[in-house]
Amino acid sequence: DADVTQTPRNRITKTGKRIMLECSQTKGHDRMYWYRQDPGLGLRLIYYSFDVKDINKGEISDGYSVSRQAQAKFSLSLESAIPNQTALYFCATSDYHLAGEVDTQYFGPGTRLTVL
Amino acid sequence: SQQGEEDPQALSIQEGENATMNCSYKTSINNLQWYRQNSGRGLVHLILIRSNEREKHSGRLRVTLDTSKKSSSLLITASRAADTASYFCATDLNYGQNFVFGPGTRLSVLP
């Protein structure tokens, strides 16, 4: 979905390096998410943010940190990359209209990260 | 073990046949969503069914939800080669605060 962009699309790095993955959206959504996908495991939630001042840990936040610089920007950092962080990383956004009403998630194209 | 698990893990059918995928989950949900992913690309939302709904249709897609059995099924009718993709169910446990995706079903539609 062109409304959610991720940079870079591919990255190869070495163990111990600091890496930042960036996500931008033009959908005007308040909620943003970071997931990682490993073969055969589906998507696992790393962090999510419901607005600029709200950051929450997901299922697998260890080894990761995030920053919500603006409503439209949500970045994911690996402070010291390790090989088992090799995965496909997705950013997603969603909107929340009314109490009890839930919108769907809109995904970016993904970043393929390889840690050697 | 995961909240949502699809069954089968892989499915191969001929063009024109129907494809049925199932999703089971463990805890109460607000809604359940199905997503599609083409190889190596982002997920695309297909359909959402709320916990108080039992069946929903969208084009060639039909989704059912049985909250007593904690299961859902996705039916794709008259499949096409372009339907080849992975399909994931996602359960919303708390109004968007906790989406849990299953491992997916890989569907191959042979021409």
Coordinates of N, CA and C in Angstrom, one line a residue:
Chain A
D1 N 0.8 -1.2 0.0 CA 0.0 0.0 0.0 C 0.9 1.2 0.0
A2 N 0.8 2.1 -1.0 CA 1.6 3.2 -1.2 C 1.4 4.2 0.0
D3 N 0.3 4.1 0.7 CA 0.1 5.1 1.8 C 1.0 4.8 3.0
V4 N 1.6 3.6 3.0 CA 2.5 3.3 4.1 C 3.8 2.9 3.5
T5 N 4.8 3.6 3.7 CA 6.1 3.3 3.1 C 7.2 3.0 4.2
Q6 N 8.1 2.1 3.8 CA 9.1 1.7 4.7 C 10.5 1.9 4.0
T7 N 11.5 2.3 4.8 CA 12.8 2.4 4.2 C 13.8 1.9 5.3
P8 N 14.9 1.2 4.9 CA 15.1 0.7 3.5 C 14.2 -0.5 3.2
R9 N 14.2 -1.0 2.0 CA 13.4 -2.2 1.6 C 14.3 -3.4 1.9
N10 N 15.5 -3.3 1.8 CA 16.5 -4.4 2.0 C 17.7 -3.8 2.8
R11 N 18.2 -4.6 3.7 CA 19.4 -4.2 4.4 C 20.2 -5.4 4.9
I12 N 21.4 -5.3 4.6 CA 22.3 -6.4 5.1 C 23.3 -5.7 6.1
T13 N 23.5 -6.2 7.2 CA 24.3 -5.6 8.2 C 25.1 -6.6 9.0
K14 N 26.0 -6.2 9.8 CA 26.8 -7.1 10.6 C 26.4 -7.1 12.1
T15 N 26.7 -8.2 12.7 CA 26.4 -8.3 14.2 C 27.0 -7.2 14.9
G16 N 26.2 -6.6 15.8 CA 26.7 -5.5 16.7 C 26.4 -4.1 16.2
K17 N 26.0 -4.0 14.9 CA 25.7 -2.7 14.3 C 24.3 -2.2 14.8
R18 N 24.2 -0.9 14.8 CA 22.9 -0.3 15.1 C 22.1 0.0 13.8
I19 N 20.9 -0.4 13.8 CA 20.1 -0.3 12.6 C 18.8 0.4 12.9
M20 N 18.4 1.3 12.0 CA 17.1 1.9 12.1 C 16.2 1.7 10.9
L21 N 15.0 1.2 11.1 CA 14.1 1.0 10.1 C 13.0 2.1 10.2
E22 N 12.6 2.7 9.1 CA 11.7 3.8 9.2 C 10.4 3.5 8.5
C23 N 9.4 4.1 9.0 CA 8.0 3.9 8.5 C 7.3 5.3 8.5
S24 N 6.7 5.6 7.3 CA 6.0 6.8 7.2 C 4.6 6.5 6.6
Q25 N 3.6 7.2 7.0 CA 2.2 7.0 6.5 C 1.5 8.3 6.2
T26 N 0.7 8.2 5.1 CA 0.0 9.4 4.7 C -1.5 9.2 4.9
K27 N -1.9 8.2 5.7 CA -3.3 7.8 5.9 C -3.9 8.7 7.0
G28 N -3.1 9.3 7.8 CA -3.6 10.1 8.9 C -4.1 9.3 10.0
H29 N -3.6 8.1 10.1 CA -4.0 7.2 11.2 C -3.2 7.5 12.5
D30 N -3.8 7.3 13.6 CA -3.1 7.5 14.9 C -2.3 6.3 15.3
R31 N -2.7 5.2 14.9 CA -2.1 3.9 15.4 C -1.1 3.4 14.4
M32 N 0.0 3.0 15.0 CA 1.1 2.4 14.1 C 1.7 1.2 14.9
Y33 N 2.2 0.3 14.1 CA 2.6 -1.0 14.6 C 3.9 -1.4 13.9
W34 N 4.7 -2.2 14.6 CA 5.9 -2.9 14.0 C 5.8 -4.4 14.3
Y35 N 5.9 -5.1 13.2 CA 5.8 -6.6 13.3 C 7.1 -7.2 12.6
R36 N 7.4 -8.4 13.1 CA 8.4 -9.1 12.3 C 7.8 -10.4 11.9
Q37 N 8.3 -10.9 10.7 CA 7.7 -12.1 10.2 C 8.9 -13.1 9.9
D38 N 8.8 -14.3 10.5 CA 9.7 -15.3 10.2 C 9.0 -16.5 9.5
P39 N 9.7 -17.2 8.7 CA 9.1 -18.3 7.9 C 8.3 -19.2 8.9
G40 N 7.0 -19.4 8.5 CA 6.2 -20.4 9.2 C 5.7 -19.9 10.6
L41 N 6.0 -18.7 10.9 CA 5.5 -18.2 12.2 C 4.5 -17.1 12.2
G42 N 4.1 -16.7 11.0 CA 3.2 -15.5 10.9 C 3.9 -14.3 11.4
L43 N 3.1 -13.3 11.8 CA 3.6 -12.0 12.2 C 3.6 -11.9 13.7
R44 N 4.6 -11.4 14.3 CA 4.7 -11.2 15.8 C 4.9 -9.7 16.0
L45 N 4.1 -9.2 17.0 CA 4.1 -7.7 17.3 C 5.3 -7.4 18.1
I46 N 6.0 -6.3 17.7 CA 7.2 -5.9 18.4 C 6.9 -4.7 19.3
Y47 N 6.3 -3.6 18.7 CA 5.9 -2.5 19.4 C 4.7 -1.9 18.7
Y48 N 3.9 -1.1 19.5 CA 2.8 -0.4 18.9 C 2.6 1.0 19.6
S49 N 2.0 1.9 18.8 CA 1.9 3.2 19.3 C 0.5 3.7 18.9
F50 N -0.3 4.3 19.9 CA -1.6 4.7 19.6 C -1.7 6.2 19.4
D51 N -0.6 6.9 19.8 CA -0.5 8.3 19.4 C 1.0 8.7 19.7
V52 N 1.3 9.9 19.4 CA 2.7 10.3 19.5 C 3.3 10.1 20.9
K53 N 2.5 10.2 21.9 CA 3.0 10.1 23.3 C 2.7 8.7 23.9
D54 N 2.3 7.8 23.1 CA 1.9 6.5 23.6 C 2.7 5.4 22.9
I55 N 3.6 4.7 23.6 CA 4.4 3.6 23.1 C 4.1 2.4 23.9
N56 N 3.9 1.2 23.3 CA 3.7 0.0 24.1 C 4.5 -1.1 23.5
K57 N 4.9 -2.0 24.4 CA 5.7 -3.2 24.0 C 4.7 -4.2 23.5
G58 N 5.2 -4.9 22.5 CA 4.4 -6.1 22.0 C 5.0 -7.4 22.5
E59 N 4.7 -8.4 21.8 CA 5.1 -9.8 22.2 C 6.6 -10.0 22.3
I60 N 7.3 -9.3 21.4 CA 8.8 -9.6 21.3 C 9.6 -8.3 21.2
S61 N 9.5 -7.5 22.2 CA 10.2 -6.2 22.2 C 11.6 -6.2 22.6
D62 N 12.1 -7.3 23.2 CA 13.5 -7.4 23.7 C 14.4 -7.2 22.5
G63 N 15.4 -6.3 22.6 CA 16.4 -6.1 21.6 C 16.0 -5.0 20.6
Y64 N 14.8 -4.5 20.8 CA 14.3 -3.4 19.9 C 13.9 -2.2 20.7
S65 N 13.9 -1.1 20.0 CA 13.3 0.1 20.6 C 12.6 0.9 19.4
V66 N 11.7 1.8 19.8 CA 11.0 2.6 18.8 C 11.0 4.0 19.2
S67 N 10.6 4.8 18.2 CA 10.5 6.2 18.3 C 9.3 6.7 17.5
R68 N 8.4 7.4 18.1 CA 7.3 8.0 17.3 C 7.5 9.5 17.2
Q69 N 8.1 9.8 16.0 CA 8.6 11.2 15.9 C 7.4 12.2 15.6
A70 N 6.4 11.6 15.0 CA 5.3 12.4 14.6 C 4.1 11.5 14.3
Q71 N 2.9 12.0 14.1 CA 1.8 11.1 13.8 C 2.1 10.2 12.6
A72 N 2.9 10.7 11.7 CA 3.1 10.0 10.4 C 4.3 9.1 10.4
K73 N 5.1 9.2 11.5 CA 6.4 8.5 11.4 C 6.7 7.7 12.7
F74 N 7.1 6.4 12.4 CA 7.3 5.5 13.5 C 8.5 4.7 13.1
S75 N 9.6 4.8 13.9 CA 10.8 4.1 13.5 C 11.2 3.0 14.5
L76 N 11.8 2.0 14.0 CA 12.2 0.8 14.8 C 13.7 0.7 14.8
S77 N 14.3 0.6 16.0 CA 15.8 0.5 16.0 C 16.2 -0.8 16.7
L78 N 17.3 -1.3 16.1 CA 18.0 -2.5 16.7 C 19.3 -1.9 17.2
E79 N 19.4 -1.8 18.5 CA 20.6 -1.1 19.0 C 21.9 -1.9 18.7
S80 N 21.9 -3.2 18.8 CA 23.0 -4.0 18.5 C 22.5 -5.3 17.8
A81 N 22.5 -5.3 16.5 CA 21.9 -6.3 15.8 C 22.5 -7.7 16.0
I82 N 21.7 -8.7 16.0 CA 22.2 -10.1 16.1 C 21.6 -10.9 15.0
P83 N 22.2 -12.1 14.7 CA 21.7 -12.8 13.5 C 20.3 -13.3 13.7
N84 N 19.8 -13.6 14.9 CA 18.4 -14.1 15.0 C 17.4 -13.0 14.8
Q85 N 17.9 -11.8 14.5 CA 16.9 -10.7 14.2 C 16.8 -10.6 12.7
T86 N 17.4 -11.5 12.0 CA 17.2 -11.6 10.5 C 15.7 -12.0 10.3
A87 N 15.0 -11.2 9.6 CA 13.6 -11.4 9.4 C 13.1 -10.3 8.4
L88 N 11.8 -10.5 8.1 CA 11.0 -9.5 7.3 C 10.3 -8.6 8.3
Y89 N 10.5 -7.3 8.2 CA 9.8 -6.4 9.2 C 8.8 -5.6 8.5
F90 N 7.6 -5.5 9.1 CA 6.5 -4.8 8.6 C 6.0 -3.7 9.5
C91 N 5.7 -2.6 9.0 CA 5.0 -1.5 9.7 C 3.6 -1.5 9.2
A92 N 2.7 -1.2 10.2 CA 1.3 -1.1 9.8 C 0.6 0.0 10.5
T93 N -0.5 0.5 10.0 CA -1.3 1.5 10.6 C -2.7 1.1 10.8
S94 N -3.4 1.7 11.7 CA -4.9 1.5 11.7 C -5.5 2.7 12.4
D95 N -6.8 2.9 12.1 CA -7.5 4.0 12.7 C -8.6 3.4 13.6
Y96 N -9.0 4.3 14.5 CA -10.0 3.8 15.5 C -11.0 4.9 15.6
H97 N -12.2 4.6 15.0 CA -13.2 5.7 14.8 C -14.0 5.9 16.0
L98 N -14.7 4.9 16.5 CA -15.6 5.0 17.6 C -15.4 3.9 18.6
A99 N -15.8 4.1 19.8 CA -15.7 3.1 20.8 C -16.4 1.8 20.3
G100 N -15.7 0.7 20.3 CA -16.3 -0.5 19.8 C -16.1 -0.8 18.3
E101 N -15.7 0.2 17.6 CA -15.5 0.1 16.1 C -14.0 0.0 15.8
V102 N -13.7 -1.0 15.1 CA -12.2 -1.2 14.8 C -12.0 -1.2 13.3
D103 N -11.0 -0.5 12.9 CA -10.6 -0.4 11.5 C -9.7 -1.6 11.2
T104 N -9.3 -1.7 10.0 CA -8.4 -2.7 9.7 C -6.9 -2.2 9.7
Q105 N -6.0 -3.1 9.5 CA -4.6 -2.7 9.5 C -4.1 -2.6 8.1
Y106 N -3.3 -1.5 7.8 CA -2.8 -1.3 6.5 C -1.3 -1.5 6.6
F107 N -0.7 -2.3 5.8 CA 0.7 -2.7 5.9 C 1.6 -2.0 4.9
G108 N 2.8 -1.7 5.3 CA 3.8 -1.3 4.4 C 4.4 -2.5 3.6
P109 N 5.3 -2.2 2.7 CA 5.8 -3.3 1.8 C 6.8 -4.2 2.5
G110 N 7.3 -3.8 3.6 CA 8.2 -4.6 4.4 C 9.7 -4.2 4.1
T111 N 10.5 -4.6 5.1 CA 12.0 -4.4 5.0 C 12.6 -5.8 5.3
R112 N 13.4 -6.2 4.4 CA 14.1 -7.5 4.6 C 15.4 -7.2 5.2
L113 N 15.6 -7.6 6.4 CA 16.8 -7.4 7.2 C 17.6 -8.7 7.3
T114 N 18.9 -8.6 7.0 CA 19.8 -9.7 7.2 C 20.9 -9.3 8.1
V115 N 21.1 -10.0 9.2 CA 22.2 -9.7 10.1 C 23.2 -10.9 10.0
L116 N 24.4 -10.5 9.6 CA 25.5 -11.5 9.4 C 26.3 -11.7 10.6
Chain B
S1 N 1.9 -21.8 22.6 CA 1.2 -22.0 21.3 C 0.5 -20.7 20.9
Q2 N 0.2 -20.6 19.7 CA -0.3 -19.3 19.2 C -1.8 -19.1 19.4
Q3 N -2.3 -17.9 19.5 CA -3.7 -17.6 19.6 C -4.4 -18.1 18.4
G4 N -3.9 -17.7 17.2 CA -4.6 -18.1 16.0 C -3.8 -19.1 15.2
E5 N -4.4 -20.1 14.8 CA -3.7 -21.1 14.0 C -4.5 -21.5 12.8
E6 N -3.9 -21.4 11.6 CA -4.7 -21.7 10.4 C -4.5 -23.2 10.1
D7 N -5.4 -23.7 9.4 CA -5.4 -25.1 8.9 C -6.0 -25.2 7.6
P8 N -5.5 -25.8 6.6 CA -4.2 -26.5 6.6 C -3.0 -25.5 6.5
Q9 N -1.8 -25.9 6.7 CA -0.6 -25.1 6.5 C -0.4 -24.8 5.0
A10 N -0.7 -25.7 4.2 CA -0.6 -25.5 2.7 C -1.7 -26.2 2.0
L11 N -2.1 -25.6 0.9 CA -3.3 -26.1 0.1 C -3.0 -25.9 -1.3
S12 N -3.2 -27.0 -2.1 CA -3.0 -26.9 -3.5 C -4.2 -27.3 -4.3
I13 N -4.8 -26.5 -5.1 CA -6.0 -26.8 -5.8 C -5.9 -26.4 -7.3
Q14 N -6.9 -26.8 -8.1 CA -6.9 -26.5 -9.5 C -7.8 -25.2 -9.6
E15 N -7.5 -24.4 -10.6 CA -8.3 -23.3 -10.9 C -9.7 -23.6 -11.1
G16 N -10.6 -22.8 -10.5 CA -12.0 -23.1 -10.6 C -12.6 -23.8 -9.4
E17 N -11.7 -24.5 -8.6 CA -12.2 -25.2 -7.4 C -12.3 -24.1 -6.3
N18 N -13.0 -24.6 -5.3 CA -13.1 -23.8 -4.1 C -12.0 -24.1 -3.1
A19 N -11.6 -23.1 -2.3 CA -10.5 -23.3 -1.3 C -11.1 -22.9 0.0
T20 N -10.9 -23.7 1.0 CA -11.4 -23.5 2.3 C -10.2 -23.5 3.3
M21 N -10.1 -22.5 4.1 CA -9.0 -22.4 5.1 C -9.7 -22.2 6.5
N22 N -9.1 -22.8 7.5 CA -9.7 -22.6 8.8 C -8.8 -22.0 9.8
C23 N -9.3 -21.3 10.8 CA -8.6 -20.6 11.8 C -9.2 -21.0 13.1
S24 N -8.3 -21.4 14.1 CA -8.8 -21.6 15.4 C -8.1 -20.7 16.4
Y25 N -8.7 -20.3 17.4 CA -8.1 -19.3 18.4 C -8.5 -19.8 19.8
K26 N -7.9 -19.2 20.8 CA -8.0 -19.7 22.1 C -8.8 -18.8 23.1
T27 N -8.7 -17.5 22.9 CA -9.4 -16.6 23.9 C -10.5 -15.8 23.2
S28 N -11.2 -15.1 24.0 CA -12.3 -14.3 23.5 C -11.8 -13.2 22.6
I29 N -12.6 -12.9 21.6 CA -12.1 -11.9 20.6 C -13.2 -10.8 20.4
N30 N -12.7 -9.6 19.9 CA -13.7 -8.6 19.5 C -14.0 -8.8 18.0
N31 N -13.0 -9.1 17.3 CA -13.3 -9.4 15.8 C -12.2 -10.3 15.3
L32 N -12.4 -10.8 14.1 CA -11.4 -11.7 13.5 C -11.3 -11.2 12.1
Q33 N -10.1 -11.1 11.6 CA -9.8 -10.5 10.3 C -9.0 -11.5 9.5
W34 N -9.2 -11.5 8.2 CA -8.4 -12.3 7.3 C -7.6 -11.4 6.4
Y35 N -6.3 -11.8 6.2 CA -5.4 -11.0 5.4 C -4.8 -11.9 4.3
R36 N -4.3 -11.3 3.3 CA -3.6 -12.1 2.2 C -2.2 -11.5 2.0
Q37 N -1.3 -12.3 1.7 CA 0.1 -11.8 1.5 C 0.6 -12.5 0.3
N38 N 1.0 -11.7 -0.7 CA 1.7 -12.3 -1.8 C 3.2 -12.4 -1.4
S39 N 3.9 -13.3 -2.0 CA 5.2 -13.7 -1.6 C 6.1 -12.5 -1.3
G40 N 6.6 -12.3 -0.1 CA 7.5 -11.3 0.3 C 7.0 -9.9 0.4
R41 N 5.7 -9.7 0.3 CA 5.1 -8.4 0.3 C 4.2 -8.2 1.5
G42 N 3.7 -7.0 1.6 CA 2.9 -6.6 2.8 C 1.6 -7.3 2.8
L43 N 0.9 -7.4 3.9 CA -0.4 -8.0 4.0 C -1.4 -7.1 3.6
V44 N -2.5 -7.6 3.0 CA -3.6 -6.8 2.5 C -4.9 -7.4 3.2
H45 N -5.6 -6.5 3.8 CA -6.8 -6.9 4.4 C -7.9 -7.4 3.5
L46 N -8.5 -8.5 3.8 CA -9.6 -9.1 3.0 C -11.0 -8.8 3.5
I47 N -11.1 -9.2 4.8 CA -12.5 -9.1 5.4 C -12.4 -9.2 6.9
L48 N -13.3 -8.5 7.5 CA -13.4 -8.5 9.0 C -14.8 -9.0 9.4
I49 N -14.8 -9.9 10.4 CA -16.1 -10.3 11.0 C -16.1 -10.1 12.5
R50 N -17.1 -9.5 13.0 CA -17.2 -9.1 14.4 C -17.7 -10.3 15.2
S51 N -17.5 -10.3 16.5 CA -17.8 -11.4 17.3 C -19.3 -11.7 17.4
N52 N -20.1 -10.7 17.0 CA -21.5 -11.0 17.0 C -22.1 -11.3 15.7
E53 N -21.2 -11.5 14.7 CA -21.6 -11.9 13.4 C -21.2 -13.4 13.2
R54 N -22.0 -14.1 12.3 CA -21.8 -15.5 12.0 C -21.3 -15.7 10.6
E55 N -21.6 -14.9 9.7 CA -21.2 -15.1 8.3 C -21.1 -13.7 7.6
K56 N -20.1 -13.7 6.7 CA -20.0 -12.4 6.0 C -19.5 -12.8 4.6
H57 N -19.9 -12.0 3.6 CA -19.5 -12.2 2.2 C -18.8 -11.0 1.6
S58 N -17.9 -11.2 0.8 CA -17.3 -10.1 0.0 C -16.8 -10.7 -1.3
G59 N -17.5 -10.4 -2.4 CA -17.2 -11.0 -3.7 C -17.1 -12.5 -3.6
R60 N -16.0 -13.1 -4.0 CA -15.8 -14.5 -3.9 C -15.4 -15.1 -2.6
L61 N -15.4 -14.2 -1.6 CA -15.0 -14.6 -0.3 C -16.2 -14.8 0.6
R62 N -16.1 -15.9 1.4 CA -17.1 -16.1 2.5 C -16.4 -16.5 3.8
V63 N -16.7 -15.7 4.8 CA -16.1 -16.0 6.1 C -17.2 -16.4 7.1
T64 N -16.9 -17.4 7.9 CA -17.8 -17.8 9.0 C -17.1 -17.7 10.3
L65 N -17.8 -17.5 11.3 CA -17.3 -17.4 12.7 C -18.1 -18.2 13.6
D66 N -17.5 -19.1 14.3 CA -18.2 -19.8 15.4 C -17.5 -19.5 16.7
T67 N -18.1 -18.6 17.5 CA -17.4 -18.3 18.7 C -17.5 -19.4 19.8
S68 N -18.5 -20.2 19.7 CA -18.6 -21.3 20.6 C -17.4 -22.3 20.4
K69 N -17.0 -22.5 19.2 CA -15.9 -23.4 18.8 C -14.6 -22.6 18.7
K70 N -14.7 -21.3 18.8 CA -13.5 -20.5 18.6 C -12.8 -20.8 17.3
S71 N -13.6 -20.7 16.3 CA -13.0 -21.0 14.9 C -13.7 -20.2 13.9
S72 N -13.0 -20.0 12.8 CA -13.4 -19.3 11.6 C -13.0 -20.0 10.4
S73 N -13.7 -19.8 9.3 CA -13.3 -20.4 8.0 C -13.4 -19.3 7.0
L74 N -12.5 -19.4 6.0 CA -12.4 -18.5 4.8 C -12.6 -19.4 3.6
L75 N -13.6 -19.1 2.9 CA -13.9 -19.9 1.6 C -13.7 -18.9 0.4
I76 N -12.9 -19.4 -0.5 CA -12.7 -18.6 -1.7 C -13.3 -19.5 -2.8
T77 N -14.3 -19.0 -3.5 CA -15.0 -19.7 -4.5 C -14.4 -19.5 -5.9
A78 N -14.5 -20.4 -6.7 CA -14.0 -20.3 -8.1 C -12.6 -19.7 -8.2
S79 N -11.7 -20.4 -7.5 CA -10.4 -19.9 -7.4 C -9.7 -19.6 -8.7
R80 N -8.8 -18.7 -8.7 CA -8.0 -18.3 -9.9 C -6.5 -18.4 -9.5
A81 N -5.7 -18.5 -10.5 CA -4.2 -18.6 -10.3 C -3.8 -17.4 -9.5
A82 N -4.4 -16.2 -9.7 CA -4.0 -15.0 -9.0 C -4.3 -15.0 -7.5
D83 N -5.1 -16.0 -7.1 CA -5.4 -16.2 -5.7 C -4.2 -16.8 -4.9
T84 N -3.3 -17.3 -5.7 CA -2.1 -17.9 -5.0 C -1.4 -16.9 -4.1
A85 N -1.3 -17.3 -2.8 CA -0.8 -16.4 -1.8 C -0.9 -17.1 -0.5
S86 N -0.4 -16.4 0.6 CA -0.6 -16.9 1.9 C -1.7 -16.1 2.6
Y87 N -2.5 -16.8 3.3 CA -3.7 -16.2 4.0 C -3.5 -16.4 5.5
F88 N -3.8 -15.3 6.1 CA -3.6 -15.2 7.6 C -4.9 -14.8 8.3
C89 N -5.2 -15.4 9.4 CA -6.2 -14.9 10.2 C -5.6 -14.1 11.3
A90 N -6.3 -13.0 11.8 CA -5.8 -12.2 12.9 C -6.9 -11.9 13.8
T91 N -6.7 -12.2 15.1 CA -7.7 -12.0 16.1 C -7.4 -10.7 16.8
D92 N -8.4 -9.9 17.0 CA -8.3 -8.7 17.8 C -8.9 -8.9 19.2
L93 N -8.0 -8.9 20.1 CA -8.3 -9.3 21.5 C -8.9 -8.2 22.3
N94 N -8.5 -6.9 21.9 CA -8.9 -5.8 22.8 C -9.0 -4.5 22.0
Y95 N -9.9 -4.5 21.0 CA -10.2 -3.3 20.3 C -8.9 -2.6 19.7
G96 N -8.1 -3.4 19.0 CA -6.9 -2.9 18.4 C -5.7 -2.9 19.2
Q97 N -5.8 -3.2 20.5 CA -4.6 -3.1 21.3 C -3.8 -4.4 21.2
N98 N -4.4 -5.4 20.6 CA -3.6 -6.7 20.6 C -4.1 -7.6 19.4
F99 N -3.5 -7.3 18.3 CA -3.7 -8.2 17.1 C -2.8 -9.4 17.2
V100 N -3.3 -10.6 17.0 CA -2.5 -11.8 17.0 C -2.7 -12.5 15.7
F101 N -1.7 -12.7 14.9 CA -1.7 -13.3 13.6 C -1.4 -14.8 13.7
G102 N -2.0 -15.6 13.0 CA -1.7 -17.0 12.9 C -0.5 -17.2 11.9
P103 N 0.0 -18.4 11.8 CA 1.1 -18.7 10.9 C 0.8 -18.7 9.4
G104 N -0.5 -18.8 9.1 CA -0.9 -18.7 7.7 C -1.1 -20.0 7.0
T105 N -1.9 -19.9 5.9 CA -2.1 -21.0 5.0 C -1.5 -20.6 3.7
R106 N -0.7 -21.4 3.1 CA -0.1 -21.1 1.8 C -1.0 -21.8 0.7
L107 N -1.7 -21.0 -0.1 CA -2.6 -21.5 -1.1 C -1.9 -21.4 -2.5
S108 N -1.9 -22.5 -3.2 CA -1.4 -22.6 -4.5 C -2.6 -23.0 -5.4
V109 N -2.9 -22.1 -6.4 CA -4.0 -22.4 -7.4 C -3.3 -22.7 -8.7
L110 N -3.4 -23.9 -9.2 CA -2.8 -24.3 -10.4 C -3.6 -24.1 -11.6
P111 N -3.1 -23.5 -12.7 CA -3.9 -23.2 -13.9 C -4.2 -24.5 -14.6

